[in-house]
Amino acid sequence: MRRINQQPQVFKPGEKGYDPNRYRLQFDRESKEEIERRKKLAVEKILEPVAETELEVDIEKIYRPGSVLDFPKRPAWSYEMSKEAVVSQEERAFREYLQKIYEKHTPQELSYFDHNLETWRQLWRVLEMSDIVLLITDIRHPVLHFSPALYDYVTQELGRSLILVLNKIDLAPPALVVAWKHYFQEKFPQVHLVCFTSYPRHPDEEQDPSAVFKKRRKKRRAWNAAMGPNQLLRACEIITAGNGREEDEEEKEADETDVVVAQQVTDAELGAPSRERYKDGVLSIGCVGFPNVGKSSLINGLVGKKIVSVSRTPGHTKYFQTYFLTPTVRLCDCPGLIFPSLIDKQQQLLAGIYPIAQIQEPYTSVGYLSCRIPVPRLLKLHHPDGQDQGWTAWGICEAWADKRGYKTAKASRSDTYRGANSLLRLAVDGRLCLCMRPPGYCHQKETFEMHPETLEMISQVQSRGQSESRSLSDGEEEEEISSSGEEEEERDRDADEEEDEDEDPSDTKKGTKSKVADVNPYALLGEDEC
């Protein structure tokens, strides 16, 4: 096994036997021979663009509903059992679960999926205590993030309602969003579907590919511009059979009075799965999904301000926590979990489920991306050999490293590994945007583009763009990064970092520091002087 995200062992007073690495991501380790084979292929193979139909993905081929590609379920237990007996029973069931999967599939055809039982235990706790389950997916790869086995377990065995959240819809064309909505509604009729975005983009960016490299610096985050909270509240209102109106009003009061309480639930408060709804008069909403789909950002968007830290690093949320929006509405944030499937590992890496800094061979994923979107043209890359010939995955990484000035420390050669990691981060952040399509989308593309829901979504985007343009005139700055090598070098992002906190206009020290950092010490020199 390959265990990543190692945390230092720090002992606190009164703490005994606590292991900070109990929630580390654990994946099946790839052989060195396989990694070297892919590196050689990345250097030699000329990339060819694939047809748009190759972007169509069917969930039946990824998860094969009814097969061993399930997720581990908690064995039956009771309060009469000792803690040791419960733990032993869970460990034995998890080993059997893994054994069944590897008896049917080889490691080469399987996707990355989490082998850490501790993380799956967090999912069990969230499912047991939730009245409504929010399954958050990324609109770019929704079938990758939707496990039919989880859908069946929540809706049938637990008898709970499941809301599918198509998050980050600003990263996909409106017609594609509508197509995915209809696909899931037809395949899974019991699901309630909501579209959501916490960080709206300007509508012009959706039409201009080069605009994905525009980074805005805002005085404060416009959390109130998030699209989807009202639709999500309406879905909860339908599920709770009329009780949602009171919850809606209470949640609005919580936004105004900042009544948000974070709480960690202990094992003693949890019991066997129960069909009791709204225990103690509290509506519990569980947020589950893969890493990097935006669970924490969704909670921030619902509250209207930042209460949960977010990070690009998968596994940032180590254990589930609960947040009381009001005394009667509770959100449960579950750590990101990767379910077993038969999807390409390269697509998983582009979806951000694996820490980019820990990737041993990133070139194959860059090649996978470049065959589906014109990366050299979008980045205005020049071939390293100076000839107009075909691109290889290695050549793209080398050209990007040259453009960004990434050099190795000893030999001062082009740092292709760092260039590859940078390209993958652009893909995860949505600046190089690859969106998968539902089956049959290419043949029905014109129909979805003229669909009434698509036209309504476009009008909403346009109105949102007008309000955003007004905010730009009120002091929001916009600068271009990454698309040109002449701009100021970005902060080194070789290590995944948390998103920057909201800027505090009253922090005069911070403002002074940023002003000093923006001063060019060589501004007095002429253009040709050095």
mmCIF file with all atom_site columns, N, CA and C in Angstrom, residues 180-231:
data_model
loop_
_atom_site.group_PDB
_atom_site.id
_atom_site.type_symbol
_atom_site.label_atom_id
_atom_site.label_alt_id
_atom_site.label_comp_id
_atom_site.label_asym_id
_atom_site.label_entity_id
_atom_site.label_seq_id
_atom_site.pdbx_PDB_ins_code
_atom_site.Cartn_x
_atom_site.Cartn_y
_atom_site.Cartn_z
_atom_site.occupancy
_atom_site.B_iso_or_equiv
_atom_site.pdbx_formal_charge
_atom_site.auth_seq_id
_atom_site.auth_comp_id
_atom_site.auth_asym_id
_atom_site.auth_atom_id
_atom_site.pdbx_PDB_model_num
ATOM 1   N N  . TRP A 1 180 ? -26.690 16.478 -18.241 1.00 0.00 ? 180 TRP A N  1
ATOM 2   C CA . TRP A 1 180 ? -26.388 15.625 -17.088 1.00 0.00 ? 180 TRP A CA 1
ATOM 3   C C  . TRP A 1 180 ? -27.585 15.535 -16.148 1.00 0.00 ? 180 TRP A C  1
ATOM 4   N N  . LYS A 1 181 ? -28.330 16.618 -15.985 1.00 0.00 ? 181 LYS A N  1
ATOM 5   C CA . LYS A 1 181 ? -29.516 16.579 -15.141 1.00 0.00 ? 181 LYS A CA 1
ATOM 6   C C  . LYS A 1 181 ? -30.504 15.538 -15.647 1.00 0.00 ? 181 LYS A C  1
ATOM 7   N N  . HIS A 1 182 ? -30.769 15.566 -16.933 1.00 0.00 ? 182 HIS A N  1
ATOM 8   C CA . HIS A 1 182 ? -31.733 14.615 -17.494 1.00 0.00 ? 182 HIS A CA 1
ATOM 9   C C  . HIS A 1 182 ? -31.193 13.187 -17.419 1.00 0.00 ? 182 HIS A C  1
ATOM 10  N N  . TYR A 1 183 ? -29.896 13.028 -17.567 1.00 0.00 ? 183 TYR A N  1
ATOM 11  C CA . TYR A 1 183 ? -29.311 11.684 -17.508 1.00 0.00 ? 183 TYR A CA 1
ATOM 12  C C  . TYR A 1 183 ? -29.527 11.057 -16.130 1.00 0.00 ? 183 TYR A C  1
ATOM 13  N N  . PHE A 1 184 ? -29.239 11.805 -15.064 1.00 0.00 ? 184 PHE A N  1
ATOM 14  C CA . PHE A 1 184 ? -29.388 11.262 -13.720 1.00 0.00 ? 184 PHE A CA 1
ATOM 15  C C  . PHE A 1 184 ? -30.853 11.102 -13.337 1.00 0.00 ? 184 PHE A C  1
ATOM 16  N N  . GLN A 1 185 ? -31.705 12.004 -13.785 1.00 0.00 ? 185 GLN A N  1
ATOM 17  C CA . GLN A 1 185 ? -33.122 11.870 -13.471 1.00 0.00 ? 185 GLN A CA 1
ATOM 18  C C  . GLN A 1 185 ? -33.729 10.630 -14.107 1.00 0.00 ? 185 GLN A C  1
ATOM 19  N N  . GLU A 1 186 ? -33.255 10.249 -15.284 1.00 0.00 ? 186 GLU A N  1
ATOM 20  C CA . GLU A 1 186 ? -33.771 9.063  -15.948 1.00 0.00 ? 186 GLU A CA 1
ATOM 21  C C  . GLU A 1 186 ? -33.205 7.776  -15.340 1.00 0.00 ? 186 GLU A C  1
ATOM 22  N N  . LYS A 1 187 ? -31.912 7.804  -14.988 1.00 0.00 ? 187 LYS A N  1
ATOM 23  C CA . LYS A 1 187 ? -31.276 6.593  -14.463 1.00 0.00 ? 187 LYS A CA 1
ATOM 24  C C  . LYS A 1 187 ? -31.621 6.339  -12.997 1.00 0.00 ? 187 LYS A C  1
ATOM 25  N N  . PHE A 1 188 ? -31.800 7.416  -12.231 1.00 0.00 ? 188 PHE A N  1
ATOM 26  C CA . PHE A 1 188 ? -32.027 7.285  -10.789 1.00 0.00 ? 188 PHE A CA 1
ATOM 27  C C  . PHE A 1 188 ? -33.226 8.149  -10.401 1.00 0.00 ? 188 PHE A C  1
ATOM 28  N N  . PRO A 1 189 ? -34.439 7.615  -10.572 1.00 0.00 ? 189 PRO A N  1
ATOM 29  C CA . PRO A 1 189 ? -35.653 8.440  -10.395 1.00 0.00 ? 189 PRO A CA 1
ATOM 30  C C  . PRO A 1 189 ? -35.885 8.932  -8.970  1.00 0.00 ? 189 PRO A C  1
ATOM 31  N N  . GLN A 1 190 ? -35.319 8.270  -7.954  1.00 0.00 ? 190 GLN A N  1
ATOM 32  C CA . GLN A 1 190 ? -35.575 8.689  -6.578  1.00 0.00 ? 190 GLN A CA 1
ATOM 33  C C  . GLN A 1 190 ? -34.677 9.840  -6.123  1.00 0.00 ? 190 GLN A C  1
ATOM 34  N N  . VAL A 1 191 ? -33.746 10.252 -6.958  1.00 0.00 ? 191 VAL A N  1
ATOM 35  C CA . VAL A 1 191 ? -32.811 11.282 -6.548  1.00 0.00 ? 191 VAL A CA 1
ATOM 36  C C  . VAL A 1 191 ? -33.423 12.667 -6.755  1.00 0.00 ? 191 VAL A C  1
ATOM 37  N N  . HIS A 1 192 ? -33.144 13.573 -5.830  1.00 0.00 ? 192 HIS A N  1
ATOM 38  C CA . HIS A 1 192 ? -33.500 14.986 -5.979  1.00 0.00 ? 192 HIS A CA 1
ATOM 39  C C  . HIS A 1 192 ? -32.253 15.709 -6.482  1.00 0.00 ? 192 HIS A C  1
ATOM 40  N N  . LEU A 1 193 ? -32.388 16.482 -7.532  1.00 0.00 ? 193 LEU A N  1
ATOM 41  C CA . LEU A 1 193 ? -31.212 17.040 -8.195  1.00 0.00 ? 193 LEU A CA 1
ATOM 42  C C  . LEU A 1 193 ? -31.176 18.554 -8.052  1.00 0.00 ? 193 LEU A C  1
ATOM 43  N N  . VAL A 1 194 ? -29.983 19.077 -7.701  1.00 0.00 ? 194 VAL A N  1
ATOM 44  C CA . VAL A 1 194 ? -29.771 20.505 -7.501  1.00 0.00 ? 194 VAL A CA 1
ATOM 45  C C  . VAL A 1 194 ? -28.457 20.898 -8.159  1.00 0.00 ? 194 VAL A C  1
ATOM 46  N N  . CYS A 1 195 ? -28.445 22.027 -8.859  1.00 0.00 ? 195 CYS A N  1
ATOM 47  C CA . CYS A 1 195 ? -27.219 22.588 -9.425  1.00 0.00 ? 195 CYS A CA 1
ATOM 48  C C  . CYS A 1 195 ? -26.672 23.642 -8.472  1.00 0.00 ? 195 CYS A C  1
ATOM 49  N N  . PHE A 1 196 ? -25.351 23.680 -8.354  1.00 0.00 ? 196 PHE A N  1
ATOM 50  C CA . PHE A 1 196 ? -24.742 24.538 -7.340  1.00 0.00 ? 196 PHE A CA 1
ATOM 51  C C  . PHE A 1 196 ? -23.409 25.065 -7.836  1.00 0.00 ? 196 PHE A C  1
ATOM 52  N N  . THR A 1 197 ? -23.089 26.287 -7.451  1.00 0.00 ? 197 THR A N  1
ATOM 53  C CA . THR A 1 197 ? -21.755 26.826 -7.661  1.00 0.00 ? 197 THR A CA 1
ATOM 54  C C  . THR A 1 197 ? -21.450 27.832 -6.565  1.00 0.00 ? 197 THR A C  1
ATOM 55  N N  . SER A 1 198 ? -20.286 27.691 -5.952  1.00 0.00 ? 198 SER A N  1
ATOM 56  C CA . SER A 1 198 ? -19.885 28.594 -4.876  1.00 0.00 ? 198 SER A CA 1
ATOM 57  C C  . SER A 1 198 ? -19.041 29.749 -5.377  1.00 0.00 ? 198 SER A C  1
ATOM 58  N N  . TYR A 1 199 ? -18.387 29.568 -6.536  1.00 0.00 ? 199 TYR A N  1
ATOM 59  C CA . TYR A 1 199 ? -17.512 30.605 -7.073  1.00 0.00 ? 199 TYR A CA 1
ATOM 60  C C  . TYR A 1 199 ? -17.935 30.917 -8.498  1.00 0.00 ? 199 TYR A C  1
ATOM 61  N N  . PRO A 1 200 ? -18.946 31.750 -8.687  1.00 0.00 ? 200 PRO A N  1
ATOM 62  C CA . PRO A 1 200 ? -19.414 32.040 -10.042 1.00 0.00 ? 200 PRO A CA 1
ATOM 63  C C  . PRO A 1 200 ? -18.342 32.700 -10.888 1.00 0.00 ? 200 PRO A C  1
ATOM 64  N N  . ARG A 1 201 ? -18.288 32.311 -12.171 1.00 0.00 ? 201 ARG A N  1
ATOM 65  C CA . ARG A 1 201 ? -17.371 32.924 -13.116 1.00 0.00 ? 201 ARG A CA 1
ATOM 66  C C  . ARG A 1 201 ? -18.129 33.880 -14.006 1.00 0.00 ? 201 ARG A C  1
ATOM 67  N N  . HIS A 1 202 ? -17.387 34.779 -14.630 1.00 0.00 ? 202 HIS A N  1
ATOM 68  C CA . HIS A 1 202 ? -18.003 35.721 -15.558 1.00 0.00 ? 202 HIS A CA 1
ATOM 69  C C  . HIS A 1 202 ? -18.463 34.965 -16.794 1.00 0.00 ? 202 HIS A C  1
ATOM 70  N N  . PRO A 1 203 ? -19.659 35.266 -17.340 1.00 0.00 ? 203 PRO A N  1
ATOM 71  C CA . PRO A 1 203 ? -20.163 34.498 -18.483 1.00 0.00 ? 203 PRO A CA 1
ATOM 72  C C  . PRO A 1 203 ? -19.280 34.580 -19.705 1.00 0.00 ? 203 PRO A C  1
ATOM 73  N N  . ASP A 1 204 ? -18.514 35.675 -19.875 1.00 0.00 ? 204 ASP A N  1
ATOM 74  C CA . ASP A 1 204 ? -17.638 35.771 -21.037 1.00 0.00 ? 204 ASP A CA 1
ATOM 75  C C  . ASP A 1 204 ? -16.547 34.707 -21.009 1.00 0.00 ? 204 ASP A C  1
ATOM 76  N N  . GLU A 1 205 ? -16.161 34.262 -19.817 1.00 0.00 ? 205 GLU A N  1
ATOM 77  C CA . GLU A 1 205 ? -15.108 33.272 -19.708 1.00 0.00 ? 205 GLU A CA 1
ATOM 78  C C  . GLU A 1 205 ? -15.535 31.924 -20.274 1.00 0.00 ? 205 GLU A C  1
ATOM 79  N N  . GLU A 1 206 ? -16.840 31.650 -20.286 1.00 0.00 ? 206 GLU A N  1
ATOM 80  C CA . GLU A 1 206 ? -17.315 30.366 -20.779 1.00 0.00 ? 206 GLU A CA 1
ATOM 81  C C  . GLU A 1 206 ? -17.181 30.272 -22.295 1.00 0.00 ? 206 GLU A C  1
ATOM 82  N N  . GLN A 1 207 ? -17.078 31.423 -22.968 1.00 0.00 ? 207 GLN A N  1
ATOM 83  C CA . GLN A 1 207 ? -16.970 31.419 -24.409 1.00 0.00 ? 207 GLN A CA 1
ATOM 84  C C  . GLN A 1 207 ? -15.529 31.607 -24.880 1.00 0.00 ? 207 GLN A C  1
ATOM 85  N N  . ASP A 1 208 ? -14.657 32.149 -24.052 1.00 0.00 ? 208 ASP A N  1
ATOM 86  C CA . ASP A 1 208 ? -13.278 32.438 -24.417 1.00 0.00 ? 208 ASP A CA 1
ATOM 87  C C  . ASP A 1 208 ? -12.357 31.458 -23.705 1.00 0.00 ? 208 ASP A C  1
ATOM 88  N N  . PRO A 1 209 ? -11.751 30.477 -24.429 1.00 0.00 ? 209 PRO A N  1
ATOM 89  C CA . PRO A 1 209 ? -10.897 29.493 -23.758 1.00 0.00 ? 209 PRO A CA 1
ATOM 90  C C  . PRO A 1 209 ? -9.711  30.121 -23.045 1.00 0.00 ? 209 PRO A C  1
ATOM 91  N N  . SER A 1 210 ? -9.139  31.186 -23.622 1.00 0.00 ? 210 SER A N  1
ATOM 92  C CA . SER A 1 210 ? -7.964  31.786 -23.004 1.00 0.00 ? 210 SER A CA 1
ATOM 93  C C  . SER A 1 210 ? -8.307  32.506 -21.708 1.00 0.00 ? 210 SER A C  1
ATOM 94  N N  . ALA A 1 211 ? -9.586  32.786 -21.484 1.00 0.00 ? 211 ALA A N  1
ATOM 95  C CA . ALA A 1 211 ? -9.982  33.519 -20.279 1.00 0.00 ? 211 ALA A CA 1
ATOM 96  C C  . ALA A 1 211 ? -9.924  32.662 -19.025 1.00 0.00 ? 211 ALA A C  1
ATOM 97  N N  . VAL A 1 212 ? -9.680  31.349 -19.180 1.00 0.00 ? 212 VAL A N  1
ATOM 98  C CA . VAL A 1 212 ? -9.581  30.510 -17.992 1.00 0.00 ? 212 VAL A CA 1
ATOM 99  C C  . VAL A 1 212 ? -8.324  30.826 -17.205 1.00 0.00 ? 212 VAL A C  1
ATOM 100 N N  . PHE A 1 213 ? -7.436  31.622 -17.765 1.00 0.00 ? 213 PHE A N  1
ATOM 101 C CA . PHE A 1 213 ? -6.213  31.990 -17.068 1.00 0.00 ? 213 PHE A CA 1
ATOM 102 C C  . PHE A 1 213 ? -6.311  33.359 -16.433 1.00 0.00 ? 213 PHE A C  1
ATOM 103 N N  . LYS A 1 214 ? -7.536  33.861 -16.280 1.00 0.00 ? 214 LYS A N  1
ATOM 104 C CA . LYS A 1 214 ? -7.743  35.124 -15.582 1.00 0.00 ? 214 LYS A CA 1
ATOM 105 C C  . LYS A 1 214 ? -8.001  34.830 -14.116 1.00 0.00 ? 214 LYS A C  1
ATOM 106 N N  . LYS A 1 215 ? -7.224  35.448 -13.294 1.00 0.00 ? 215 LYS A N  1
ATOM 107 C CA . LYS A 1 215 ? -7.393  35.278 -11.853 1.00 0.00 ? 215 LYS A CA 1
ATOM 108 C C  . LYS A 1 215 ? -7.784  36.610 -11.246 1.00 0.00 ? 215 LYS A C  1
ATOM 109 N N  . ARG A 1 216 ? -8.884  36.595 -10.489 1.00 0.00 ? 216 ARG A N  1
ATOM 110 C CA . ARG A 1 216 ? -9.381  37.845 -9.908  1.00 0.00 ? 216 ARG A CA 1
ATOM 111 C C  . ARG A 1 216 ? -8.899  37.994 -8.474  1.00 0.00 ? 216 ARG A C  1
ATOM 112 N N  . ARG A 1 217 ? -8.559  39.200 -8.151  1.00 0.00 ? 217 ARG A N  1
ATOM 113 C CA . ARG A 1 217 ? -8.251  39.530 -6.771  1.00 0.00 ? 217 ARG A CA 1
ATOM 114 C C  . ARG A 1 217 ? -9.366  40.401 -6.246  1.00 0.00 ? 217 ARG A C  1
ATOM 115 N N  . LYS A 1 218 ? -10.114 39.872 -5.290  1.00 0.00 ? 218 LYS A N  1
ATOM 116 C CA . LYS A 1 218 ? -11.258 40.598 -4.765  1.00 0.00 ? 218 LYS A CA 1
ATOM 117 C C  . LYS A 1 218 ? -10.961 41.086 -3.355  1.00 0.00 ? 218 LYS A C  1
ATOM 118 N N  . LYS A 1 219 ? -11.601 42.176 -3.022  1.00 0.00 ? 219 LYS A N  1
ATOM 119 C CA . LYS A 1 219 ? -11.468 42.676 -1.658  1.00 0.00 ? 219 LYS A CA 1
ATOM 120 C C  . LYS A 1 219 ? -12.114 41.728 -0.667  1.00 0.00 ? 219 LYS A C  1
ATOM 121 N N  . ARG A 1 220 ? -13.162 41.055 -1.092  1.00 0.00 ? 220 ARG A N  1
ATOM 122 C CA . ARG A 1 220 ? -13.821 40.073 -0.228  1.00 0.00 ? 220 ARG A CA 1
ATOM 123 C C  . ARG A 1 220 ? -14.572 39.088 -1.125  1.00 0.00 ? 220 ARG A C  1
ATOM 124 N N  . ARG A 1 221 ? -14.749 37.893 -0.632  1.00 0.00 ? 221 ARG A N  1
ATOM 125 C CA . ARG A 1 221 ? -15.448 36.878 -1.427  1.00 0.00 ? 221 ARG A CA 1
ATOM 126 C C  . ARG A 1 221 ? -16.940 37.172 -1.479  1.00 0.00 ? 221 ARG A C  1
ATOM 127 N N  . ALA A 1 222 ? -17.500 37.005 -2.670  1.00 0.00 ? 222 ALA A N  1
ATOM 128 C CA . ALA A 1 222 ? -18.940 37.238 -2.831  1.00 0.00 ? 222 ALA A CA 1
ATOM 129 C C  . ALA A 1 222 ? -19.672 35.918 -2.626  1.00 0.00 ? 222 ALA A C  1
ATOM 130 N N  . TRP A 1 223 ? -19.736 35.480 -1.360  1.00 0.00 ? 223 TRP A N  1
ATOM 131 C CA . TRP A 1 223 ? -20.416 34.222 -1.089  1.00 0.00 ? 223 TRP A CA 1
ATOM 132 C C  . TRP A 1 223 ? -21.900 34.306 -1.444  1.00 0.00 ? 223 TRP A C  1
ATOM 133 N N  . ASN A 1 224 ? -22.452 35.520 -1.359  1.00 0.00 ? 224 ASN A N  1
ATOM 134 C CA . ASN A 1 224 ? -23.879 35.651 -1.647  1.00 0.00 ? 224 ASN A CA 1
ATOM 135 C C  . ASN A 1 224 ? -24.176 35.480 -3.125  1.00 0.00 ? 224 ASN A C  1
ATOM 136 N N  . ALA A 1 225 ? -23.123 35.406 -3.962  1.00 0.00 ? 225 ALA A N  1
ATOM 137 C CA . ALA A 1 225 ? -23.352 35.187 -5.388  1.00 0.00 ? 225 ALA A CA 1
ATOM 138 C C  . ALA A 1 225 ? -23.492 33.706 -5.722  1.00 0.00 ? 225 ALA A C  1
ATOM 139 N N  . ALA A 1 226 ? -23.378 32.838 -4.737  1.00 0.00 ? 226 ALA A N  1
ATOM 140 C CA . ALA A 1 226 ? -23.472 31.417 -4.981  1.00 0.00 ? 226 ALA A CA 1
ATOM 141 C C  . ALA A 1 226 ? -24.840 31.059 -5.546  1.00 0.00 ? 226 ALA A C  1
ATOM 142 N N  . MET A 1 227 ? -24.816 30.144 -6.509  1.00 0.00 ? 227 MET A N  1
ATOM 143 C CA . MET A 1 227 ? -26.048 29.696 -7.153  1.00 0.00 ? 227 MET A CA 1
ATOM 144 C C  . MET A 1 227 ? -26.387 28.302 -6.645  1.00 0.00 ? 227 MET A C  1
ATOM 145 N N  . GLY A 1 228 ? -27.560 28.122 -6.107  1.00 0.00 ? 228 GLY A N  1
ATOM 146 C CA . GLY A 1 228 ? -27.990 26.815 -5.669  1.00 0.00 ? 228 GLY A CA 1
ATOM 147 C C  . GLY A 1 228 ? -28.547 26.719 -4.274  1.00 0.00 ? 228 GLY A C  1
ATOM 148 N N  . PRO A 1 229 ? -28.179 27.612 -3.315  1.00 0.00 ? 229 PRO A N  1
ATOM 149 C CA . PRO A 1 229 ? -28.723 27.456 -1.955  1.00 0.00 ? 229 PRO A CA 1
ATOM 150 C C  . PRO A 1 229 ? -30.241 27.471 -1.899  1.00 0.00 ? 229 PRO A C  1
ATOM 151 N N  . ASN A 1 230 ? -30.881 28.352 -2.655  1.00 0.00 ? 230 ASN A N  1
ATOM 152 C CA . ASN A 1 230 ? -32.348 28.400 -2.634  1.00 0.00 ? 230 ASN A CA 1
ATOM 153 C C  . ASN A 1 230 ? -32.957 27.114 -3.179  1.00 0.00 ? 230 ASN A C  1
ATOM 154 N N  . GLN A 1 231 ? -32.359 26.579 -4.272  1.00 0.00 ? 231 GLN A N  1
ATOM 155 C CA . GLN A 1 231 ? -32.866 25.327 -4.831  1.00 0.00 ? 231 GLN A CA 1
ATOM 156 C C  . GLN A 1 231 ? -32.666 24.173 -3.862  1.00 0.00 ? 231 GLN A C  1
#
